[in-house]
PDB file of C-alpha atoms and ligand atoms in Angstrom:
ATOM      1  CA  MET A   1     -84.695 -22.335 -37.825  1.00  0.00           C
ATOM      2  CA  LYS A   2     -82.909 -25.304 -39.314  1.00  0.00           C
ATOM      3  CA  LEU A   3     -81.096 -28.072 -37.439  1.00  0.00           C
ATOM      4  CA  SER A   4     -78.417 -30.243 -39.059  1.00  0.00           C
ATOM      5  CA  LEU A   5     -77.239 -33.531 -37.634  1.00  0.00           C
ATOM      6  CA  VAL A   6     -73.863 -34.734 -38.899  1.00  0.00           C
ATOM      7  CA  ILE A   7     -73.595 -38.505 -38.508  1.00  0.00           C
ATOM      8  CA  PRO A   8     -70.290 -40.274 -39.268  1.00  0.00           C
ATOM      9  CA  CYS A   9     -70.928 -43.924 -40.117  1.00  0.00           C
ATOM     10  CA  TYR A  10     -68.440 -46.734 -40.317  1.00  0.00           C
ATOM     11  CA  ASN A  11     -69.932 -50.248 -40.533  1.00  0.00           C
ATOM     12  CA  GLU A  12     -73.254 -49.232 -39.051  1.00  0.00           C
ATOM     13  CA  GLU A  13     -75.645 -51.229 -41.286  1.00  0.00           C
ATOM     14  CA  ALA A  14     -77.687 -52.409 -38.293  1.00  0.00           C
ATOM     15  CA  ASN A  15     -78.041 -48.912 -36.855  1.00  0.00           C
ATOM     16  CA  ILE A  16     -79.037 -46.720 -39.804  1.00  0.00           C
ATOM     17  CA  ASN A  17     -82.735 -47.606 -39.824  1.00  0.00           C
ATOM     18  CA  VAL A  18     -82.990 -47.527 -36.048  1.00  0.00           C
ATOM     19  CA  PHE A  19     -81.410 -44.085 -35.968  1.00  0.00           C
ATOM     20  CA  TYR A  20     -83.486 -42.731 -38.822  1.00  0.00           C
ATOM     21  CA  ASN A  21     -86.825 -44.018 -37.494  1.00  0.00           C
ATOM     22  CA  TYR A  22     -86.068 -42.827 -33.993  1.00  0.00           C
ATOM     23  CA  VAL A  23     -85.320 -39.320 -35.254  1.00  0.00           C
ATOM     24  CA  LYS A  24     -88.390 -39.286 -37.501  1.00  0.00           C
ATOM     25  CA  ASP A  25     -90.602 -40.242 -34.566  1.00  0.00           C
ATOM     26  CA  ASN A  26     -89.117 -37.786 -32.121  1.00  0.00           C
ATOM     27  CA  TYR A  27     -88.449 -34.780 -34.363  1.00  0.00           C
ATOM     28  CA  LYS A  28     -92.057 -34.215 -35.409  1.00  0.00           C
ATOM     29  CA  ASP A  29     -92.060 -30.797 -33.769  1.00  0.00           C
ATOM     30  CA  VAL A  30     -88.777 -29.670 -35.288  1.00  0.00           C
ATOM     31  CA  GLU A  31     -89.727 -27.300 -38.051  1.00  0.00           C
ATOM     32  CA  ASN A  32     -86.790 -28.038 -40.327  1.00  0.00           C
ATOM     33  CA  TYR A  33     -83.968 -30.523 -39.976  1.00  0.00           C
ATOM     34  CA  GLU A  34     -81.509 -32.433 -42.148  1.00  0.00           C
ATOM     35  CA  LEU A  35     -79.608 -35.627 -41.437  1.00  0.00           C
ATOM     36  CA  ILE A  36     -76.197 -35.677 -43.088  1.00  0.00           C
ATOM     37  CA  PHE A  37     -74.929 -39.238 -43.023  1.00  0.00           C
ATOM     38  CA  VAL A  38     -71.273 -39.606 -43.933  1.00  0.00           C
ATOM     39  CA  ASN A  39     -70.422 -43.157 -44.947  1.00  0.00           C
ATOM     40  CA  ASP A  40     -66.755 -43.444 -44.088  1.00  0.00           C
ATOM     41  CA  GLY A  41     -65.811 -46.322 -46.401  1.00  0.00           C
ATOM     42  CA  SER A  42     -67.932 -48.920 -44.600  1.00  0.00           C
ATOM     43  CA  LYS A  43     -67.212 -52.525 -45.540  1.00  0.00           C
ATOM     44  CA  ASP A  44     -70.769 -53.673 -44.778  1.00  0.00           C
ATOM     45  CA  ASN A  45     -74.137 -52.599 -46.215  1.00  0.00           C
ATOM     46  CA  THR A  46     -74.221 -49.166 -44.596  1.00  0.00           C
ATOM     47  CA  LEU A  47     -74.340 -47.386 -47.956  1.00  0.00           C
ATOM     48  CA  LEU A  48     -77.186 -49.587 -49.148  1.00  0.00           C
ATOM     49  CA  LYS A  49     -79.173 -48.777 -45.990  1.00  0.00           C
ATOM     50  CA  LEU A  50     -78.474 -45.088 -46.503  1.00  0.00           C
ATOM     51  CA  LYS A  51     -79.642 -45.270 -50.116  1.00  0.00           C
ATOM     52  CA  GLU A  52     -82.889 -46.822 -48.933  1.00  0.00           C
ATOM     53  CA  ILE A  53     -83.711 -44.022 -46.510  1.00  0.00           C
ATOM     54  CA  SER A  54     -82.554 -41.349 -48.949  1.00  0.00           C
ATOM     55  CA  SER A  55     -85.994 -41.519 -50.550  1.00  0.00           C
ATOM     56  CA  ASP A  56     -86.815 -39.057 -47.766  1.00  0.00           C
ATOM     57  CA  LYS A  57     -85.285 -36.234 -49.797  1.00  0.00           C
ATOM     58  CA  LYS A  58     -86.346 -33.515 -47.403  1.00  0.00           C
ATOM     59  CA  HIS A  59     -84.403 -34.891 -44.460  1.00  0.00           C
ATOM     60  CA  VAL A  60     -81.744 -37.340 -45.585  1.00  0.00           C
ATOM     61  CA  LYS A  61     -78.459 -36.356 -47.216  1.00  0.00           C
ATOM     62  CA  VAL A  62     -75.650 -38.800 -47.811  1.00  0.00           C
ATOM     63  CA  ILE A  63     -71.949 -38.370 -48.451  1.00  0.00           C
ATOM     64  CA  SER A  64     -69.985 -41.524 -49.160  1.00  0.00           C
ATOM     65  CA  PHE A  65     -66.188 -41.776 -49.057  1.00  0.00           C
ATOM     66  CA  SER A  66     -64.135 -43.911 -51.432  1.00  0.00           C
ATOM     67  CA  ARG A  67     -62.482 -45.625 -48.459  1.00  0.00           C
ATOM     68  CA  ASN A  68     -62.212 -45.317 -44.691  1.00  0.00           C
ATOM     69  CA  PHE A  69     -60.686 -41.926 -43.916  1.00  0.00           C
ATOM     70  CA  GLY A  70     -61.517 -41.897 -40.203  1.00  0.00           C
ATOM     71  CA  LYS A  71     -64.144 -40.176 -38.082  1.00  0.00           C
ATOM     72  CA  GLU A  72     -62.285 -36.853 -38.199  1.00  0.00           C
ATOM     73  CA  SER A  73     -62.609 -36.647 -41.984  1.00  0.00           C
ATOM     74  CA  ALA A  74     -66.235 -37.759 -41.835  1.00  0.00           C
ATOM     75  CA  MET A  75     -67.076 -35.006 -39.335  1.00  0.00           C
ATOM     76  CA  LEU A  76     -65.338 -32.412 -41.508  1.00  0.00           C
ATOM     77  CA  ALA A  77     -67.193 -33.459 -44.670  1.00  0.00           C
ATOM     78  CA  GLY A  78     -70.484 -33.393 -42.771  1.00  0.00           C
ATOM     79  CA  LEU A  79     -69.877 -29.954 -41.282  1.00  0.00           C
ATOM     80  CA  LYS A  80     -68.932 -28.607 -44.725  1.00  0.00           C
ATOM     81  CA  ALA A  81     -72.137 -29.953 -46.235  1.00  0.00           C
ATOM     82  CA  SER A  82     -74.383 -28.742 -43.430  1.00  0.00           C
ATOM     83  CA  SER A  83     -76.670 -25.775 -43.940  1.00  0.00           C
ATOM     84  CA  GLY A  84     -78.441 -25.542 -40.584  1.00  0.00           C
ATOM     85  CA  ASP A  85     -78.459 -22.574 -38.228  1.00  0.00           C
ATOM     86  CA  TYR A  86     -77.508 -25.155 -35.614  1.00  0.00           C
ATOM     87  CA  VAL A  87     -75.301 -28.155 -36.333  1.00  0.00           C
ATOM     88  CA  CYS A  88     -74.808 -31.205 -34.142  1.00  0.00           C
ATOM     89  CA  ILE A  89     -72.267 -34.017 -34.509  1.00  0.00           C
ATOM     90  CA  ILE A  90     -73.692 -37.300 -33.310  1.00  0.00           C
ATOM     91  CA  ASP A  91     -72.730 -40.988 -33.528  1.00  0.00           C
ATOM     92  CA  ALA A  92     -74.784 -43.411 -35.588  1.00  0.00           C
ATOM     93  CA  ASP A  93     -74.819 -46.177 -32.987  1.00  0.00           C
ATOM     94  CA  MET A  94     -77.504 -44.667 -30.698  1.00  0.00           C
ATOM     95  CA  GLN A  95     -75.053 -44.275 -27.817  1.00  0.00           C
ATOM     96  CA  GLN A  96     -75.899 -40.597 -27.984  1.00  0.00           C
ATOM     97  CA  ASP A  97     -79.611 -39.953 -27.817  1.00  0.00           C
ATOM     98  CA  PRO A  98     -80.872 -37.713 -30.662  1.00  0.00           C
ATOM     99  CA  VAL A  99     -83.621 -36.485 -28.294  1.00  0.00           C
ATOM    100  CA  ILE A 100     -80.967 -34.890 -26.072  1.00  0.00           C
ATOM    101  CA  VAL A 101     -80.064 -32.723 -29.069  1.00  0.00           C
ATOM    102  CA  LEU A 102     -83.457 -31.012 -28.775  1.00  0.00           C
ATOM    103  CA  ASP A 103     -82.670 -30.180 -25.169  1.00  0.00           C
ATOM    104  CA  MET A 104     -79.267 -28.832 -26.196  1.00  0.00           C
ATOM    105  CA  LEU A 105     -80.952 -26.806 -28.916  1.00  0.00           C
ATOM    106  CA  LYS A 106     -83.233 -25.213 -26.345  1.00  0.00           C
ATOM    107  CA  ILE A 107     -80.213 -24.081 -24.341  1.00  0.00           C
ATOM    108  CA  LEU A 108     -78.740 -22.242 -27.350  1.00  0.00           C
ATOM    109  CA  GLU A 109     -82.083 -20.799 -28.404  1.00  0.00           C
ATOM    110  CA  GLU A 110     -82.787 -19.461 -24.940  1.00  0.00           C
ATOM    111  CA  ASN A 111     -79.288 -18.233 -24.074  1.00  0.00           C
ATOM    112  CA  ASP A 112     -77.648 -15.804 -26.454  1.00  0.00           C
ATOM    113  CA  ASN A 113     -74.418 -15.940 -24.500  1.00  0.00           C
ATOM    114  CA  TYR A 114     -73.735 -19.604 -25.316  1.00  0.00           C
ATOM    115  CA  ASP A 115     -72.485 -20.659 -28.750  1.00  0.00           C
ATOM    116  CA  VAL A 116     -71.751 -24.345 -28.258  1.00  0.00           C
ATOM    117  CA  VAL A 117     -73.248 -27.096 -26.142  1.00  0.00           C
ATOM    118  CA  SER A 118     -70.549 -29.692 -25.478  1.00  0.00           C
ATOM    119  CA  THR A 119     -71.551 -32.920 -23.827  1.00  0.00           C
ATOM    120  CA  TYR A 120     -69.416 -34.811 -21.369  1.00  0.00           C
ATOM    121  CA  GLN A 121     -69.881 -38.177 -19.736  1.00  0.00           C
ATOM    122  CA  GLU A 122     -70.533 -37.843 -16.051  1.00  0.00           C
ATOM    123  CA  THR A 123     -69.826 -41.445 -15.251  1.00  0.00           C
ATOM    124  CA  ARG A 124     -67.663 -43.445 -17.572  1.00  0.00           C
ATOM    125  CA  LYS A 125     -68.341 -47.057 -18.339  1.00  0.00           C
ATOM    126  CA  GLU A 126     -64.785 -48.046 -19.077  1.00  0.00           C
ATOM    127  CA  SER A 127     -61.946 -49.876 -17.403  1.00  0.00           C
ATOM    128  CA  SER A 128     -59.963 -48.003 -14.775  1.00  0.00           C
ATOM    129  CA  ILE A 129     -56.828 -48.358 -16.872  1.00  0.00           C
ATOM    130  CA  ILE A 130     -58.389 -46.600 -19.890  1.00  0.00           C
ATOM    131  CA  SER A 131     -59.790 -44.018 -17.490  1.00  0.00           C
ATOM    132  CA  PHE A 132     -56.315 -43.472 -16.052  1.00  0.00           C
ATOM    133  CA  PHE A 133     -54.782 -42.973 -19.506  1.00  0.00           C
ATOM    134  CA  LYS A 134     -57.535 -40.565 -20.513  1.00  0.00           C
ATOM    135  CA  LYS A 135     -57.064 -38.487 -17.364  1.00  0.00           C
ATOM    136  CA  SER A 136     -53.297 -38.425 -17.877  1.00  0.00           C
ATOM    137  CA  PHE A 137     -53.806 -37.351 -21.471  1.00  0.00           C
ATOM    138  CA  TYR A 138     -55.863 -34.324 -20.422  1.00  0.00           C
ATOM    139  CA  LYS A 139     -53.294 -33.387 -17.787  1.00  0.00           C
ATOM    140  CA  ILE A 140     -50.417 -33.595 -20.262  1.00  0.00           C
ATOM    141  CA  ILE A 141     -52.122 -31.799 -23.140  1.00  0.00           C
ATOM    142  CA  ASN A 142     -53.366 -28.992 -20.888  1.00  0.00           C
ATOM    143  CA  LYS A 143     -49.815 -28.478 -19.614  1.00  0.00           C
ATOM    144  CA  LEU A 144     -48.282 -28.533 -23.080  1.00  0.00           C
ATOM    145  CA  SER A 145     -50.849 -26.624 -25.101  1.00  0.00           C
ATOM    146  CA  GLN A 146     -52.207 -23.103 -24.861  1.00  0.00           C
ATOM    147  CA  VAL A 147     -55.628 -24.358 -25.893  1.00  0.00           C
ATOM    148  CA  ASP A 148     -57.906 -25.414 -23.041  1.00  0.00           C
ATOM    149  CA  PHE A 149     -59.019 -29.048 -23.112  1.00  0.00           C
ATOM    150  CA  HIS A 150     -62.014 -29.874 -20.925  1.00  0.00           C
ATOM    151  CA  GLN A 151     -61.764 -33.330 -19.391  1.00  0.00           C
ATOM    152  CA  GLY A 152     -64.068 -35.979 -20.837  1.00  0.00           C
ATOM    153  CA  VAL A 153     -65.821 -33.849 -23.448  1.00  0.00           C
ATOM    154  CA  SER A 154     -66.922 -35.851 -26.467  1.00  0.00           C
ATOM    155  CA  ASP A 155     -67.423 -34.948 -30.127  1.00  0.00           C
ATOM    156  CA  PHE A 156     -71.163 -34.935 -29.453  1.00  0.00           C
ATOM    157  CA  ARG A 157     -71.650 -31.156 -29.636  1.00  0.00           C
ATOM    158  CA  LEU A 158     -74.147 -28.663 -30.943  1.00  0.00           C
ATOM    159  CA  PHE A 159     -72.780 -25.537 -32.609  1.00  0.00           C
ATOM    160  CA  ARG A 160     -74.249 -22.294 -33.796  1.00  0.00           C
ATOM    161  CA  ARG A 161     -73.638 -21.668 -37.521  1.00  0.00           C
ATOM    162  CA  GLN A 162     -71.007 -19.058 -36.718  1.00  0.00           C
ATOM    163  CA  VAL A 163     -68.934 -21.598 -34.788  1.00  0.00           C
ATOM    164  CA  VAL A 164     -69.145 -24.137 -37.620  1.00  0.00           C
ATOM    165  CA  ASP A 165     -67.892 -21.488 -40.037  1.00  0.00           C
ATOM    166  CA  ALA A 166     -64.985 -20.801 -37.687  1.00  0.00           C
ATOM    167  CA  ILE A 167     -64.154 -24.514 -37.442  1.00  0.00           C
ATOM    168  CA  LEU A 168     -64.110 -24.709 -41.231  1.00  0.00           C
ATOM    169  CA  LEU A 169     -61.564 -21.891 -41.364  1.00  0.00           C
ATOM    170  CA  LEU A 170     -58.994 -24.293 -39.964  1.00  0.00           C
ATOM    171  CA  ASN A 171     -58.007 -26.198 -43.044  1.00  0.00           C
ATOM    172  CA  GLU A 172     -55.254 -28.360 -41.591  1.00  0.00           C
ATOM    173  CA  ASP A 173     -54.866 -31.898 -42.877  1.00  0.00           C
ATOM    174  CA  ASN A 174     -54.151 -33.757 -39.666  1.00  0.00           C
ATOM    175  CA  ARG A 175     -57.299 -32.853 -37.766  1.00  0.00           C
ATOM    176  CA  PHE A 176     -57.735 -33.264 -34.048  1.00  0.00           C
ATOM    177  CA  SER A 177     -61.285 -32.050 -33.521  1.00  0.00           C
ATOM    178  CA  LYS A 178     -61.210 -31.885 -29.745  1.00  0.00           C
ATOM    179  CA  GLY A 179     -58.388 -29.377 -30.154  1.00  0.00           C
ATOM    180  CA  ILE A 180     -59.958 -27.522 -33.069  1.00  0.00           C
ATOM    181  CA  PHE A 181     -63.268 -27.118 -31.203  1.00  0.00           C
ATOM    182  CA  SER A 182     -61.389 -25.652 -28.239  1.00  0.00           C
ATOM    183  CA  TYR A 183     -59.081 -23.592 -30.440  1.00  0.00           C
ATOM    184  CA  VAL A 184     -61.916 -21.648 -32.073  1.00  0.00           C
ATOM    185  CA  GLY A 185     -63.068 -20.486 -28.639  1.00  0.00           C
ATOM    186  CA  PHE A 186     -66.635 -19.175 -28.126  1.00  0.00           C
ATOM    187  CA  ASN A 187     -68.721 -19.870 -25.033  1.00  0.00           C
ATOM    188  CA  ASN A 188     -69.328 -23.494 -24.174  1.00  0.00           C
ATOM    189  CA  TYR A 189     -72.179 -24.867 -22.146  1.00  0.00           C
ATOM    190  CA  TYR A 190     -71.077 -28.196 -20.684  1.00  0.00           C
ATOM    191  CA  TYR A 191     -73.911 -30.673 -20.717  1.00  0.00           C
ATOM    192  CA  PRO A 192     -73.608 -33.927 -18.749  1.00  0.00           C
ATOM    193  CA  TYR A 193     -75.045 -37.059 -20.312  1.00  0.00           C
ATOM    194  CA  ILE A 194     -74.927 -40.800 -19.861  1.00  0.00           C
ATOM    195  CA  PRO A 195     -74.220 -42.721 -23.084  1.00  0.00           C
ATOM    196  CA  PHE A 196     -76.369 -45.735 -23.886  1.00  0.00           C
ATOM    197  CA  GLU A 197     -74.931 -49.068 -24.856  1.00  0.00           C
ATOM    198  CA  ARG A 198     -74.163 -49.394 -28.538  1.00  0.00           C
ATOM    199  CA  ASN A 199     -77.331 -50.468 -30.385  1.00  0.00           C
ATOM    200  CA  ALA A 200     -75.542 -52.946 -32.693  1.00  0.00           C
ATOM    201  CA  GLY A 201     -72.092 -53.610 -34.069  1.00  0.00           C
ATOM    202  CA  LYS A 202     -68.861 -52.892 -32.248  1.00  0.00           C
ATOM    203  CA  SER A 203     -66.733 -49.878 -31.418  1.00  0.00           C
ATOM    204  CA  SER A 204     -64.050 -48.977 -33.963  1.00  0.00           C
ATOM    205  CA  PHE A 205     -61.726 -47.459 -31.409  1.00  0.00           C
ATOM    206  CA  SER A 206     -59.225 -49.831 -29.858  1.00  0.00           C
ATOM    207  CA  PHE A 207     -56.733 -48.798 -27.177  1.00  0.00           C
ATOM    208  CA  LYS A 208     -53.999 -48.581 -29.833  1.00  0.00           C
ATOM    209  CA  LYS A 209     -56.120 -46.296 -32.021  1.00  0.00           C
ATOM    210  CA  LEU A 210     -56.948 -44.048 -29.066  1.00  0.00           C
ATOM    211  CA  PHE A 211     -53.289 -43.910 -28.037  1.00  0.00           C
ATOM    212  CA  ASN A 212     -52.198 -42.847 -31.523  1.00  0.00           C
ATOM    213  CA  TYR A 213     -55.029 -40.328 -31.577  1.00  0.00           C
ATOM    214  CA  ALA A 214     -53.788 -38.873 -28.284  1.00  0.00           C
ATOM    215  CA  ILE A 215     -50.237 -38.547 -29.621  1.00  0.00           C
ATOM    216  CA  ASP A 216     -51.577 -36.863 -32.789  1.00  0.00           C
ATOM    217  CA  GLY A 217     -53.515 -34.470 -30.600  1.00  0.00           C
ATOM    218  CA  ILE A 218     -50.464 -33.447 -28.621  1.00  0.00           C
ATOM    219  CA  ILE A 219     -48.353 -32.990 -31.763  1.00  0.00           C
ATOM    220  CA  SER A 220     -51.096 -30.926 -33.451  1.00  0.00           C
ATOM    221  CA  PHE A 221     -51.638 -28.637 -30.495  1.00  0.00           C
ATOM    222  CA  SER A 222     -48.227 -28.311 -28.925  1.00  0.00           C
ATOM    223  CA  THR A 223     -44.732 -27.752 -30.229  1.00  0.00           C
ATOM    224  CA  LYS A 224     -43.175 -28.143 -26.792  1.00  0.00           C
ATOM    225  CA  PRO A 225     -42.008 -31.743 -27.410  1.00  0.00           C
ATOM    226  CA  LEU A 226     -39.691 -30.288 -30.073  1.00  0.00           C
ATOM    227  CA  LEU A 227     -37.877 -28.432 -27.306  1.00  0.00           C
ATOM    228  CA  ILE A 228     -37.126 -31.547 -25.232  1.00  0.00           C
ATOM    229  CA  PRO A 229     -33.612 -31.875 -26.799  1.00  0.00           C
ATOM    230  CA  PHE A 230     -32.862 -28.281 -25.856  1.00  0.00           C
ATOM    231  CA  TYR A 231     -33.574 -28.908 -22.161  1.00  0.00           C
ATOM    232  CA  LEU A 232     -31.673 -32.193 -22.288  1.00  0.00           C
ATOM    233  CA  GLY A 233     -28.766 -30.231 -23.763  1.00  0.00           C
ATOM    234  CA  VAL A 234     -28.858 -27.742 -20.915  1.00  0.00           C
ATOM    235  CA  MET A 235     -28.843 -30.625 -18.414  1.00  0.00           C
ATOM    236  CA  PHE A 236     -25.854 -32.204 -20.159  1.00  0.00           C
ATOM    237  CA  LEU A 237     -23.959 -28.926 -20.125  1.00  0.00           C
ATOM    238  CA  ILE A 238     -24.589 -28.558 -16.391  1.00  0.00           C
ATOM    239  CA  ALA A 239     -23.302 -32.117 -15.929  1.00  0.00           C
ATOM    240  CA  THR A 240     -20.263 -31.146 -18.036  1.00  0.00           C
ATOM    241  CA  LEU A 241     -19.574 -28.248 -15.700  1.00  0.00           C
ATOM    242  CA  ILE A 242     -19.763 -30.460 -12.608  1.00  0.00           C
ATOM    243  CA  SER A 243     -17.528 -33.012 -14.252  1.00  0.00           C
ATOM    244  CA  LEU A 244     -15.080 -30.241 -15.192  1.00  0.00           C
ATOM    245  CA  ILE A 245     -14.919 -29.035 -11.588  1.00  0.00           C
ATOM    246  CA  ILE A 246     -14.184 -32.603 -10.431  1.00  0.00           C
ATOM    247  CA  LEU A 247     -11.519 -32.830 -13.146  1.00  0.00           C
ATOM    248  CA  LEU A 248      -9.826 -29.621 -11.995  1.00  0.00           C
ATOM    249  CA  CYS A 249      -9.734 -30.841  -8.386  1.00  0.00           C
ATOM    250  CA  HIS A 250      -8.538 -34.291  -9.280  1.00  0.00           C
ATOM    251  CA  TYR A 251      -7.037 -35.037 -12.697  1.00  0.00           C
ATOM    252  CA  ASP A 252      -8.008 -38.421 -14.017  1.00  0.00           C
ATOM    253  CA  LEU A 253      -8.035 -39.596 -17.646  1.00  0.00           C
ATOM    254  CA  LEU A 254     -11.425 -41.301 -17.205  1.00  0.00           C
ATOM    255  CA  ILE A 255     -13.042 -38.128 -15.852  1.00  0.00           C
ATOM    256  CA  LEU A 256     -11.538 -36.193 -18.780  1.00  0.00           C
ATOM    257  CA  VAL A 257     -13.144 -38.607 -21.238  1.00  0.00           C
ATOM    258  CA  VAL A 258     -16.487 -38.437 -19.425  1.00  0.00           C
ATOM    259  CA  THR A 259     -16.353 -34.621 -19.452  1.00  0.00           C
ATOM    260  CA  LEU A 260     -15.723 -34.581 -23.206  1.00  0.00           C
ATOM    261  CA  ILE A 261     -18.550 -37.025 -23.878  1.00  0.00           C
ATOM    262  CA  LEU A 262     -20.959 -34.952 -21.785  1.00  0.00           C
ATOM    263  CA  LEU A 263     -19.870 -31.781 -23.579  1.00  0.00           C
ATOM    264  CA  ILE A 264     -20.365 -33.248 -27.040  1.00  0.00           C
ATOM    265  CA  ALA A 265     -23.756 -34.768 -26.122  1.00  0.00           C
ATOM    266  CA  GLY A 266     -24.851 -31.467 -24.580  1.00  0.00           C
ATOM    267  CA  LEU A 267     -23.869 -29.445 -27.639  1.00  0.00           C
ATOM    268  CA  GLN A 268     -25.640 -31.892 -29.936  1.00  0.00           C
ATOM    269  CA  PHE A 269     -28.871 -31.670 -27.974  1.00  0.00           C
ATOM    270  CA  ILE A 270     -28.707 -27.876 -27.893  1.00  0.00           C
ATOM    271  CA  VAL A 271     -28.292 -27.784 -31.675  1.00  0.00           C
ATOM    272  CA  MET A 272     -31.230 -30.214 -32.073  1.00  0.00           C
ATOM    273  CA  GLY A 273     -33.289 -27.983 -29.810  1.00  0.00           C
ATOM    274  CA  ILE A 274     -32.505 -24.950 -31.960  1.00  0.00           C
ATOM    275  CA  ILE A 275     -33.539 -26.882 -35.064  1.00  0.00           C
ATOM    276  CA  GLY A 276     -36.681 -27.930 -33.156  1.00  0.00           C
ATOM    277  CA  LYS A 277     -37.499 -24.292 -32.492  1.00  0.00           C
ATOM    278  CA  TYR A 278     -37.324 -23.467 -36.225  1.00  0.00           C
ATOM    279  CA  LEU A 279     -39.262 -26.616 -37.052  1.00  0.00           C
ATOM    280  CA  SER A 280     -42.005 -25.669 -34.588  1.00  0.00           C
ATOM    281  CA  GLN A 281     -42.518 -22.361 -36.338  1.00  0.00           C
ATOM    282  CA  ILE A 282     -42.724 -24.065 -39.726  1.00  0.00           C
ATOM    283  CA  HIS A 283     -45.092 -26.645 -38.195  1.00  0.00           C
ATOM    284  CA  ILE A 284     -47.458 -23.966 -36.915  1.00  0.00           C
ATOM    285  CA  GLN A 285     -47.265 -21.955 -40.130  1.00  0.00           C
ATOM    286  CA  SER A 286     -47.930 -25.019 -42.271  1.00  0.00           C
ATOM    287  CA  LYS A 287     -51.297 -25.479 -40.552  1.00  0.00           C
ATOM    288  CA  GLU A 288     -52.411 -22.113 -41.935  1.00  0.00           C
ATOM    289  CA  ARG A 289     -54.694 -21.582 -38.981  1.00  0.00           C
ATOM    290  CA  PRO A 290     -56.355 -18.201 -38.827  1.00  0.00           C
ATOM    291  CA  THR A 291     -54.499 -15.869 -36.488  1.00  0.00           C
ATOM    292  CA  TYR A 292     -57.782 -14.885 -34.857  1.00  0.00           C
ATOM    293  CA  ILE A 293     -61.499 -15.504 -35.039  1.00  0.00           C
ATOM    294  CA  ILE A 294     -63.955 -12.642 -34.597  1.00  0.00           C
ATOM    295  CA  LYS A 295     -67.166 -13.477 -32.776  1.00  0.00           C
ATOM    296  CA  GLU A 296     -68.936 -10.159 -32.976  1.00  0.00           C
ATOM    297  CA  LYS A 297     -68.533  -6.790 -34.597  1.00  0.00           C
ATOM    298  CA  ILE A 298     -70.348  -3.752 -33.327  1.00  0.00           C
ATOM    299  CA  ASN A 299     -71.052  -0.836 -35.639  1.00  0.00           C
ATOM    300  CA  LEU A 300     -68.817  -2.388 -38.238  1.00  0.00           C
ATOM    301  CA  LYS A 301     -69.567  -4.175 -41.488  1.00  0.00           C
TER     302      LYS A 301
HETATM  303  N1  UDP B 401     -66.723 -43.847 -37.210  1.00  0.00           N
HETATM  304  C1  UDP B 401     -66.369 -43.354 -38.468  1.00  0.00           C
HETATM  305  N2  UDP B 401     -65.155 -43.711 -38.998  1.00  0.00           N
HETATM  306  C2  UDP B 401     -64.286 -44.539 -38.327  1.00  0.00           C
HETATM  307  C3  UDP B 401     -64.657 -45.003 -37.042  1.00  0.00           C
HETATM  308  C4  UDP B 401     -65.876 -44.640 -36.509  1.00  0.00           C
HETATM  309  O1  UDP B 401     -67.125 -42.612 -39.089  1.00  0.00           O
HETATM  310  O2  UDP B 401     -63.214 -44.820 -38.868  1.00  0.00           O
HETATM  311  C5  UDP B 401     -68.032 -43.473 -36.630  1.00  0.00           C
HETATM  312  C6  UDP B 401     -68.890 -44.632 -36.131  1.00  0.00           C
HETATM  313  O3  UDP B 401     -69.681 -45.166 -37.168  1.00  0.00           O
HETATM  314  C7  UDP B 401     -69.734 -43.974 -35.038  1.00  0.00           C
HETATM  315  C8  UDP B 401     -68.790 -42.912 -34.483  1.00  0.00           C
HETATM  316  O4  UDP B 401     -67.786 -42.690 -35.462  1.00  0.00           O
HETATM  317  O5  UDP B 401     -70.887 -43.343 -35.565  1.00  0.00           O
HETATM  318  C9  UDP B 401     -68.155 -43.357 -33.179  1.00  0.00           C
HETATM  319  O6  UDP B 401     -67.498 -44.573 -33.359  1.00  0.00           O
HETATM  320  P1  UDP B 401     -67.563 -45.784 -32.311  1.00  0.00           P
HETATM  321  O7  UDP B 401     -68.968 -46.001 -31.853  1.00  0.00           O
HETATM  322  O8  UDP B 401     -66.850 -46.937 -32.940  1.00  0.00           O
HETATM  323  O9  UDP B 401     -66.678 -45.196 -31.129  1.00  0.00           O
HETATM  324  P2  UDP B 401     -66.937 -45.185 -29.553  1.00  0.00           P
HETATM  325  O10 UDP B 401     -68.402 -44.951 -29.314  1.00  0.00           O
HETATM  326  O11 UDP B 401     -66.491 -46.516 -29.080  1.00  0.00           O
HETATM  327  O12 UDP B 401     -66.078 -44.078 -29.059  1.00  0.00           O
HETATM  328 MG1   MG B 402     -70.030 -45.712 -30.175  1.00  0.00          MG
END
C-alpha cells in the first residue's frame, strides 16, 4: 500500500519544514508514502526549503512551476505525478492535520464501498457575510448544475487510485475541482473536521478571488446562464401581447411605440437565447469531458 500526499504551496517558506517534520514523526507506521510538493511560483524561499528536504529521496518529490498558476493547476500537477494507491490533497499551512489523513485512510481500507473521503468543516471560523455568500453559492450552483455540490466540502480529500485516474480524464483547461470531484461520481464518505489556524504566513484567497472562483465554477458546471436572454425574450413577448391588447382597446401613438419597442427587444433576446443554446453545446463539447466513467466491470476485461 502506498499513500501519496499532494501539497500545493504558494509562499509557504515558513511551513515546509514544519509540515515535513510533522509528517515524518507521525507517519512512522505508514509502510510507504510520498510527499508531492508543488511549488506554485512562490515569491519567497519555498523552493529553497523544498530543495533542502528533497535529500529525503524516498519520501519527498517536488514539482516547481515557472510562475503562479493557481491552486487548481498545482493540484492537477500533483495528482498527475502521484503514484500511490491512495492520494490525498492537503494544504501546506498545517490548517489540515496530516494525522487525520491516516484516519481517512483507515475508512477507505476498511470499507470497500467508499472511494473518496471528503472532509467538510463542521463549524466555520469566518465572518457571517462570507458564510452567507458561501451558502448562497451552493444553493445557486446546485439549482443550476446537474452535478451535486455538497455544502462546505473542501479540497482536502483522500481518493482511491481509480478516482484519481477518473479525475485526470477530465482534461479541461479552466478547472473547478469542487465540480470535477463531484462530476466523476463514486461514493463519498463525508468526514467532519475542524481546521487549525494557519501555522505561518497568510491566506492567498481574498473575497474577490473567492467570488471570481465561484463565478468560474458556475460557468464551468452550468450552461443555464446562457439561456437567461431566452427567458427574458419570452417575458418581453408576453409584455408585447399585453401592450397590443391595450392598443387594440384604446389607440394611442405612445402605446404603439411602446409595443414596437417591446416586440423588438423580445425578438432580440429570443435570438440571443438561441445563439446561447448553440454556444452551450460548443462550450460543453470543448471541455472534452468523458461521456461516462466506469467504476466496475464484472466478467469483462
Ligand atoms: N496555494 C497555491 N497556489 C495559490 C494559492 C494557494 O498552491 O495560488 C496553496 C497554499 O500554499 C495552501 C493552499 O493552496 O497550501 C491553500 O491556500 P490558503 O491557505 O491560502 O487558503 P485558505 O486556507 O485560506 O483557504
Ligand atoms: Mg490555509
